């Protein structure tokens, strides 16, 4: 069990067939102070690349696209009252949603922690 | 850093927008606004001449006094908003960065034969804003602290020849200071070494002015909005309303008499989702009636705030409206501005 990353700076943590999704620490740093997170509804079916959530900083709104397909089985409702959790703990308490995945092979293209680190170094 | 009107501008410093914003409200923030245009208008009677192009009562200004005004077009639309200061022998005008070439051309052409227009490209402009700004500058010059709001002085600060105005764009007490380019960096470093002062980026500049209910040109004001619709009639004196004599005067006079079709209002979205610029405003039945022109999050109030234009019938405080945020109608209410009380120095 380890974090996987997308080029859009989302992370995926797979436990059994449930994937937890959030944005990376690098992404929260780029966004700045998060003031609002719109999470999806539990029970919703979502396809890879669909809009999963919207993260709003003081300055702008950014869409978060789902890296996997499946059913939303849980969302982090605590973000409603405490959106800054995304800044404070992006990789753990700042998670957005849990998705029961339908196609584990969708994770094959994602980067592991080391590859993602190299990827963001290449951006700077 | 982001590109802005041909300049590389910092959106935020390492503290981030919210901390920078709150610091400005609590102490003093230093803003580099050198991208703005600084222009001198000189001639036999520049105060009278410039009134051909703007509706501000510039002839009423004494040397050392300043006024907010705007360039208008023949339809009464706003081409730019600006600040005019009367100095002993000329006018010192500060205009928006994105409009400065157009403004200078307009002024040069409009005042040809009466006044000459010169951009001061050799000067930088910084703003020191916040409740501690006066105390900080008093360490360099005693006379600055007692300057009235919206006044101008030429003062040597630490040996640097500055144009100082007690004005700003945050709703706080504060100053804008024009400095010779070659001394600007040293001057800023000195101010930043003061314990109350931190550098503030464009992001907090925007959230501060929105809380103060101040317009941003190109967003809340455009060539399609009139001063009447924008709620800026306070900037047109009785004499100028009656006499006219500026571009679009007939349109503006008619709007004053008959009321404008649309009006700029403050808007408080319910809940925590911010409503950004271009968000559509609907009535309770779902008809689109207007648009948000500035919207974001208020770090001081910790809620979303916005301003936009609605038909006159929807402009009273407390009117319920909906905002189409990502396609979903969300309830909001027309609210009083400023959202955060202005704290200008009144002596």
Coordinates of C-alpha atoms in Angstrom, one line a residue:
Chain A
X1 CA 0.0 0.0 0.0
X2 CA 1.6 3.2 -1.1
X3 CA 0.7 6.6 -2.6
X4 CA 0.4 6.9 -6.4
X5 CA 0.3 10.3 -8.2
X6 CA -1.1 11.8 -11.3
X7 CA 0.4 14.5 -13.5
X8 CA -2.4 16.7 -12.3
X9 CA -1.1 16.4 -8.7
X10 CA -3.7 14.1 -7.3
X11 CA -2.7 11.2 -5.0
X12 CA -4.4 7.8 -4.8
X13 CA -4.1 5.4 -2.0
X14 CA -5.6 2.0 -2.7
X15 CA -6.7 -0.2 0.2
X16 CA -8.4 -3.4 -1.1
X17 CA -10.7 -2.0 -3.8
X18 CA -11.2 1.4 -2.3
X19 CA -9.1 4.3 -3.5
X20 CA -8.7 7.4 -1.4
X21 CA -8.1 10.5 -3.4
X22 CA -6.5 13.9 -2.5
X23 CA -4.2 16.5 -3.9
X24 CA -0.5 16.5 -3.3
X25 CA 1.4 18.7 -0.9
X26 CA 3.0 20.4 -3.9
X27 CA -0.5 21.1 -5.3
X28 CA -1.7 22.7 -2.1
X29 CA 1.4 24.9 -2.0
X30 CA 0.7 26.1 -5.5
X31 CA -2.9 26.8 -4.8
X32 CA -2.3 28.8 -1.6
X33 CA -4.9 29.2 1.2
X34 CA -7.8 26.9 0.5
X35 CA -11.1 28.4 1.4
X36 CA -13.7 26.0 0.0
X37 CA -13.8 22.4 -1.2
X38 CA -16.8 21.0 -3.1
X39 CA -16.9 17.3 -2.7
X40 CA -19.1 14.9 -4.7
X41 CA -22.2 13.0 -3.4
X42 CA -21.8 9.6 -1.8
X43 CA -23.2 6.9 -4.1
X44 CA -22.4 8.8 -7.3
X45 CA -20.8 6.8 -10.1
X46 CA -17.8 8.5 -11.5
X47 CA -15.5 7.8 -14.6
X48 CA -11.8 8.4 -14.8
X49 CA -11.2 12.1 -15.8
X50 CA -14.7 13.2 -14.6
X51 CA -14.8 16.2 -12.3
X52 CA -14.4 14.8 -8.8
X53 CA -14.1 18.0 -6.6
X54 CA -13.5 21.7 -6.8
X55 CA -10.9 23.3 -4.7
X56 CA -11.1 27.1 -4.2
X57 CA -8.3 29.2 -2.9
X58 CA -8.7 33.0 -2.2
X59 CA -7.7 33.7 -5.8
X60 CA -9.3 31.0 -7.9
X61 CA -11.3 27.8 -8.3
X62 CA -9.5 24.6 -9.6
X63 CA -11.2 21.4 -10.7
X64 CA -9.9 18.1 -9.4
X65 CA -10.5 15.2 -11.9
X66 CA -10.9 11.6 -10.9
X67 CA -7.9 9.5 -11.6
X68 CA -10.0 6.3 -11.3
X69 CA -13.5 5.0 -12.2
X70 CA -16.0 3.7 -9.7
X71 CA -18.6 4.6 -7.0
X72 CA -18.1 7.3 -4.4
X73 CA -18.3 5.5 -1.1
X74 CA -17.2 8.3 1.2
X75 CA -16.4 12.0 1.2
X76 CA -14.4 14.1 3.6
X77 CA -17.3 16.2 5.0
X78 CA -14.9 17.8 7.5
X79 CA -13.5 19.9 4.7
X80 CA -16.7 21.9 4.7
X81 CA -15.9 23.5 8.0
X82 CA -12.2 23.2 7.8
X83 CA -11.0 23.7 4.2
X84 CA -7.6 24.7 5.4
X85 CA -7.0 21.0 6.3
X86 CA -6.0 20.7 2.6
X87 CA -3.1 23.1 3.3
X88 CA -2.2 21.7 6.6
X89 CA -2.3 18.0 5.8
X90 CA -2.9 17.4 2.1
X91 CA -1.6 13.9 2.1
X92 CA -3.7 12.5 5.0
X93 CA -6.5 14.5 6.7
X94 CA -7.1 16.7 3.6
X95 CA -8.4 13.7 1.5
X96 CA -11.4 14.4 -0.7
X97 CA -13.2 11.2 -1.5
X98 CA -13.0 7.4 -1.4
X99 CA -13.9 5.5 -4.6
X100 CA -14.8 1.8 -4.9
X101 CA -12.9 1.2 -8.1
X102 CA -14.1 -0.9 -11.0
X103 CA -10.8 -1.2 -12.9
X104 CA -7.6 -1.6 -10.9
X105 CA -5.5 -1.3 -14.1
X106 CA -6.3 2.4 -14.2
X107 CA -3.7 2.8 -11.5
X108 CA -1.0 1.3 -13.6
X109 CA -0.2 4.6 -15.4
X110 CA 0.2 6.5 -12.2
X111 CA 3.6 7.6 -10.7
X112 CA 5.0 6.2 -7.5
X113 CA 6.3 8.6 -4.9
X114 CA 9.9 8.7 -6.4
X115 CA 8.7 9.3 -10.0
X116 CA 6.3 12.0 -8.8
X117 CA 9.2 13.7 -6.9
X118 CA 11.3 13.8 -10.1
X119 CA 8.2 15.0 -12.0
X120 CA 7.7 18.1 -9.8
X121 CA 11.4 18.8 -9.7
X122 CA 11.2 18.9 -13.5
X123 CA 8.5 21.6 -13.2
X124 CA 10.5 24.0 -11.2
Chain B
X1 CA 4.8 35.7 -10.1
X2 CA 2.3 36.4 -12.8
X3 CA 2.3 38.6 -15.9
X4 CA 0.1 41.7 -15.3
X5 CA -0.3 44.5 -17.8
X6 CA 3.2 43.8 -19.1
X7 CA 4.8 43.5 -15.6
X8 CA 5.9 40.5 -13.6
X9 CA 3.9 40.8 -10.4
X10 CA 3.9 38.8 -7.2
X11 CA 0.4 37.3 -6.5
X12 CA 1.7 36.5 -3.0
X13 CA 4.8 36.4 -0.9
X14 CA 5.7 33.3 1.2
X15 CA 3.1 34.2 3.9
X16 CA 0.2 33.7 1.5
X17 CA -2.8 35.9 0.7
X18 CA -4.8 35.4 3.9
X19 CA -1.9 36.2 6.2
X20 CA -0.8 39.2 4.1
X21 CA -4.4 40.5 4.0
X22 CA -4.9 40.2 7.8
X23 CA -1.4 41.8 8.4
X24 CA -2.4 44.8 6.4
X25 CA -5.6 45.2 8.4
X26 CA -3.7 44.8 11.7
X27 CA -0.4 46.6 11.0
X28 CA 1.1 47.8 7.8
X29 CA 1.6 46.3 4.3
X30 CA 3.9 47.5 1.6
X31 CA 2.7 47.1 -2.0
X32 CA 4.7 47.7 -5.1
X33 CA 2.4 49.5 -7.5
X34 CA 5.0 50.9 -9.8
X35 CA 3.1 49.3 -12.8
X36 CA 0.6 52.2 -12.4
X37 CA 1.0 55.2 -14.7
X38 CA 2.2 58.4 -13.1
X39 CA 1.5 61.4 -15.3
X40 CA 2.0 65.2 -15.1
X41 CA -0.5 67.5 -16.8
X42 CA 0.8 71.0 -17.1
X43 CA -0.4 74.1 -18.9
X44 CA -1.9 77.6 -18.4
X45 CA -4.9 76.1 -16.4
X46 CA -4.6 72.4 -16.3
X47 CA -7.4 72.0 -13.8
X48 CA -9.9 73.6 -16.2
X49 CA -8.5 71.9 -19.2
X50 CA -8.7 68.3 -17.8
X51 CA -12.4 68.8 -17.0
X52 CA -13.1 68.5 -20.7
X53 CA -12.2 64.8 -20.4
X54 CA -13.3 63.8 -16.8
X55 CA -16.4 64.7 -14.7
X56 CA -14.4 65.3 -11.5
X57 CA -14.5 68.8 -10.0
X58 CA -10.8 69.5 -10.4
X59 CA -11.2 73.3 -10.4
X60 CA -12.4 73.0 -6.8
X61 CA -9.1 71.5 -5.7
X62 CA -6.6 73.6 -3.8
X63 CA -2.9 72.8 -4.3
X64 CA -2.2 69.6 -2.2
X65 CA -5.7 68.2 -2.6
X66 CA -6.7 65.2 -4.7
X67 CA -9.8 63.6 -6.1
X68 CA -10.9 60.3 -7.5
X69 CA -12.4 60.5 -11.0
X70 CA -12.6 58.7 -14.4
X71 CA -12.2 59.2 -18.1
X72 CA -15.5 58.8 -19.8
X73 CA -16.5 58.1 -23.4
X74 CA -19.3 59.7 -25.4
X75 CA -21.8 57.1 -24.1
X76 CA -20.9 58.0 -20.5
X77 CA -19.0 54.7 -20.2
X78 CA -15.8 54.6 -18.0
X79 CA -12.5 54.3 -20.0
X80 CA -10.4 54.3 -16.8
X81 CA -10.6 55.4 -13.2
X82 CA -7.8 57.7 -11.9
X83 CA -6.7 60.0 -9.1
X84 CA -6.0 63.6 -9.9
X85 CA -3.8 65.7 -7.5
X86 CA -3.5 69.4 -7.9
X87 CA 0.1 70.6 -7.2
X88 CA 1.3 74.2 -7.2
X89 CA 1.9 74.5 -10.9
X90 CA 0.4 71.3 -12.5
X91 CA -1.6 68.1 -12.0
X92 CA -0.2 64.8 -10.9
X93 CA -2.4 62.0 -12.2
X94 CA -2.2 58.3 -11.4
X95 CA -3.8 55.9 -13.8
X96 CA -4.2 52.1 -14.1
X97 CA -1.3 50.1 -15.6
X98 CA -3.4 48.3 -18.3
X99 CA -4.9 51.6 -19.5
X100 CA -1.9 53.9 -19.3
X101 CA -1.0 54.1 -22.9
X102 CA -4.6 54.7 -24.0
X103 CA -5.1 57.3 -21.2
X104 CA -1.9 59.2 -22.1
X105 CA -2.9 59.3 -25.7
X106 CA -6.4 60.4 -24.8
X107 CA -5.2 63.2 -22.5
X108 CA -2.5 64.3 -25.0
X109 CA -4.9 64.5 -27.8
X110 CA -7.8 65.9 -25.8
X111 CA -5.7 68.7 -24.2
X112 CA -3.6 69.5 -27.3
X113 CA -2.9 73.2 -27.5
X114 CA -3.8 73.8 -23.8
X115 CA -1.8 71.4 -21.7
X116 CA 1.1 69.0 -22.1
X117 CA 1.1 65.4 -20.8
X118 CA 4.2 63.7 -19.6
X119 CA 4.6 60.2 -18.1
X120 CA 7.0 60.0 -15.2
X121 CA 8.8 56.9 -16.2
X122 CA 11.6 57.7 -13.8
X123 CA 9.5 57.1 -10.7
X124 CA 8.4 54.0 -8.8
X125 CA 5.2 53.9 -6.8
X126 CA 4.6 52.1 -3.5
X127 CA 1.7 52.0 -1.1
X128 CA 2.0 51.6 2.6
X129 CA -1.4 50.7 4.0
X130 CA -2.8 49.8 7.4
X131 CA -3.4 51.2 10.9
X132 CA 0.4 51.3 11.6
X133 CA 1.4 53.0 8.4
X134 CA 1.3 56.6 9.8
X135 CA 3.4 55.6 12.9
X136 CA 6.0 54.0 10.7
X137 CA 6.3 57.0 8.4
X138 CA 6.3 59.4 11.3
X139 CA 9.8 58.0 12.2
X140 CA 11.0 59.5 8.9
X141 CA 8.9 62.7 8.7
X142 CA 6.7 64.2 11.4
X143 CA 4.5 66.1 8.9
X144 CA 3.4 63.0 7.1
X145 CA 1.4 61.7 10.1
X146 CA -0.8 64.8 10.2
X147 CA -1.6 64.8 6.5
X148 CA -5.4 64.8 5.9
X149 CA -7.0 61.9 3.9
X150 CA -6.8 62.6 0.2
X151 CA -4.0 65.1 0.4
X152 CA -0.6 65.4 -1.2
X153 CA 2.8 66.6 0.0
X154 CA 6.3 66.6 -1.5
X155 CA 8.4 65.4 1.4
X156 CA 12.0 64.2 1.8
X157 CA 11.9 60.8 3.5
X158 CA 15.3 59.8 4.6
X159 CA 16.8 62.1 2.0
X160 CA 14.7 60.7 -0.8
X161 CA 12.5 63.2 -2.7
X162 CA 9.0 61.7 -2.4
X163 CA 5.5 62.6 -3.6
X164 CA 3.3 61.4 -0.7
X165 CA -0.5 61.1 -0.8
X166 CA -2.6 59.9 2.0
X167 CA -4.7 57.5 0.0
X168 CA -4.9 53.9 -1.0
X169 CA -6.9 50.9 -2.2
X170 CA -7.4 48.8 0.9
X171 CA -10.0 50.7 3.0
X172 CA -7.3 51.3 5.6
X173 CA -5.5 54.5 6.5
X174 CA -2.3 54.7 4.4
X175 CA -0.1 56.3 1.9
X176 CA 1.0 56.0 -1.7
X177 CA 4.6 57.2 -2.2
X178 CA 6.2 58.1 -5.5
X179 CA 10.0 57.7 -5.4
X180 CA 12.8 58.1 -8.0
X181 CA 13.5 54.7 -9.6
X182 CA 17.1 54.5 -8.5
X183 CA 16.2 55.0 -4.8
X184 CA 13.1 52.8 -4.8
X185 CA 14.7 49.5 -3.9
X186 CA 16.7 51.0 -1.0
X187 CA 13.6 52.8 0.2
X188 CA 11.5 49.6 0.2
X189 CA 14.2 47.6 2.0
X190 CA 14.2 50.3 4.7
X191 CA 10.4 50.2 5.2
X192 CA 10.4 46.4 5.2
X193 CA 13.0 46.5 8.0
X194 CA 10.4 48.2 10.2
X195 CA 8.8 45.7 12.5
X196 CA 5.2 46.5 11.5
X197 CA 5.8 46.2 7.7
X198 CA 5.5 43.2 5.5
X199 CA 5.4 42.9 1.7
X200 CA 1.9 42.3 0.2
X201 CA 1.2 40.8 -3.2
X202 CA -1.6 41.4 -5.8
X203 CA -3.8 38.7 -4.3
X204 CA -4.3 40.4 -1.0
X205 CA -4.5 43.8 -2.8
X206 CA -7.5 42.4 -4.6
X207 CA -9.2 40.9 -1.5
X208 CA -8.6 44.0 0.6
X209 CA -10.1 46.3 -2.0
X210 CA -13.1 44.0 -2.5
X211 CA -13.8 44.0 1.3
X212 CA -13.6 47.8 1.1
X213 CA -16.2 47.8 -1.8
X214 CA -13.7 49.5 -4.2
X215 CA -14.0 48.9 -7.9
X216 CA -11.4 47.3 -10.1
X217 CA -11.1 48.7 -13.6
X218 CA -11.7 46.2 -16.3
X219 CA -13.9 44.2 -14.0
X220 CA -16.4 46.3 -12.0
X221 CA -15.9 49.2 -14.3
X222 CA -15.7 49.0 -18.1
X223 CA -16.4 51.3 -21.0
X224 CA -20.0 49.9 -20.9
X225 CA -20.6 50.9 -17.3
X226 CA -21.5 54.5 -16.4
X227 CA -20.6 56.2 -13.1
X228 CA -24.3 56.2 -12.3
X229 CA -24.7 52.4 -12.7
X230 CA -21.5 51.9 -10.8
X231 CA -22.7 54.0 -7.9
X232 CA -19.9 56.6 -8.3
X233 CA -22.0 59.7 -8.5
X234 CA -20.3 61.0 -5.3
X235 CA -17.3 61.6 -7.5
X236 CA -19.3 64.1 -9.7
X237 CA -20.0 67.4 -8.0
X238 CA -23.2 69.3 -8.3
X239 CA -21.5 71.9 -10.5
X240 CA -20.2 69.3 -12.9
X241 CA -23.6 67.5 -13.0
X242 CA -25.3 70.7 -13.9
X243 CA -22.7 72.1 -16.3
X244 CA -21.7 68.9 -18.0
X245 CA -18.9 69.6 -20.5
X246 CA -17.2 66.2 -20.3
X247 CA -17.6 63.2 -22.7
X248 CA -21.0 61.5 -22.3
X249 CA -22.4 64.2 -20.0
X250 CA -25.8 64.1 -21.7
X251 CA -26.1 60.3 -21.1
X252 CA -25.0 60.6 -17.5
X253 CA -27.3 63.6 -16.8
X254 CA -30.2 61.6 -18.3
X255 CA -29.3 58.6 -16.1
X256 CA -29.2 60.8 -13.0
X257 CA -32.7 62.1 -13.9
X258 CA -34.3 58.8 -14.9
X259 CA -32.3 56.2 -12.9
X260 CA -29.9 53.7 -14.5
X261 CA -31.2 50.3 -15.8
X262 CA -28.6 48.4 -13.8
X263 CA -26.8 49.1 -10.5
X264 CA -23.6 47.8 -8.9
X265 CA -24.4 46.1 -5.6
X266 CA -22.6 44.1 -2.9
X267 CA -23.6 40.4 -2.7
X268 CA -23.2 37.9 0.1
X269 CA -23.5 34.3 -1.0
X270 CA -25.0 31.9 1.5
X271 CA -22.7 29.1 2.6
X272 CA -19.0 29.0 2.0
X273 CA -18.7 28.6 -1.8
X274 CA -17.2 31.7 -3.4
X275 CA -18.9 33.1 -6.5
X276 CA -16.3 34.4 -9.0
X277 CA -16.3 37.0 -11.7
X278 CA -18.7 36.2 -14.5
X279 CA -21.0 34.1 -12.3
X280 CA -24.5 34.6 -13.5
X281 CA -27.1 36.2 -11.1
X282 CA -30.7 35.0 -11.4
X283 CA -33.9 36.0 -9.8
X284 CA -35.7 33.4 -7.6
X285 CA -37.6 32.2 -10.7
X286 CA -34.3 31.4 -12.4
X287 CA -34.1 34.2 -15.0
X288 CA -30.6 35.5 -15.5
X289 CA -30.7 39.2 -14.4
X290 CA -27.0 40.1 -14.0
X291 CA -23.4 39.0 -13.4
X292 CA -20.8 39.0 -10.7
X293 CA -17.9 41.4 -11.6
X294 CA -15.7 40.6 -8.6
X295 CA -16.0 37.8 -6.2
X296 CA -13.9 35.9 -3.8
X297 CA -13.3 35.1 -0.2
X298 CA -13.1 37.7 2.6
X299 CA -10.2 36.8 4.9
X300 CA -11.4 39.3 7.5
X301 CA -15.0 38.0 7.6
X302 CA -14.1 34.4 6.7
X303 CA -17.0 34.2 4.2
X304 CA -17.4 34.7 0.5
X305 CA -18.2 38.2 -0.7
X306 CA -18.9 39.6 -4.2
X307 CA -20.1 42.6 -6.2
X308 CA -22.0 42.7 -9.4
X309 CA -24.6 44.4 -11.5
X310 CA -28.4 43.8 -11.1
X311 CA -31.5 45.6 -12.5
X312 CA -32.5 48.5 -10.3
X313 CA -35.6 46.6 -9.0
X314 CA -33.2 44.0 -7.4
X315 CA -30.7 46.5 -6.0
X316 CA -32.1 47.1 -2.5
X317 CA -30.3 45.6 0.4
X318 CA -31.8 42.3 1.5
X319 CA -33.1 41.3 -1.9
X320 CA -32.8 37.6 -2.4
X321 CA -31.1 36.4 -5.6
X322 CA -29.4 33.2 -6.8
X323 CA -25.9 32.7 -8.1
X324 CA -25.2 30.0 -10.7
X325 CA -22.0 28.5 -9.4
X326 CA -20.9 25.7 -11.6
X327 CA -24.5 25.4 -13.0
X328 CA -26.1 25.1 -9.6
X329 CA -28.3 28.0 -8.2
X330 CA -27.0 29.0 -4.8
X331 CA -28.9 31.5 -2.7
X332 CA -27.4 34.9 -2.0
X333 CA -28.5 38.3 -0.8
X334 CA -27.9 41.9 -1.9
X335 CA -25.8 43.5 0.8
X336 CA -24.4 46.8 2.0
X337 CA -20.9 47.8 1.0
X338 CA -18.2 48.2 2.2
X339 CA -18.2 44.7 3.6
X340 CA -15.4 45.8 6.1
X341 CA -15.6 49.3 7.5
X342 CA -13.3 51.8 5.9
X343 CA -10.8 53.3 8.3
X344 CA -9.5 56.4 6.5
X345 CA -7.7 59.1 8.5
X346 CA -10.1 61.9 9.3
X347 CA -7.8 63.9 11.6

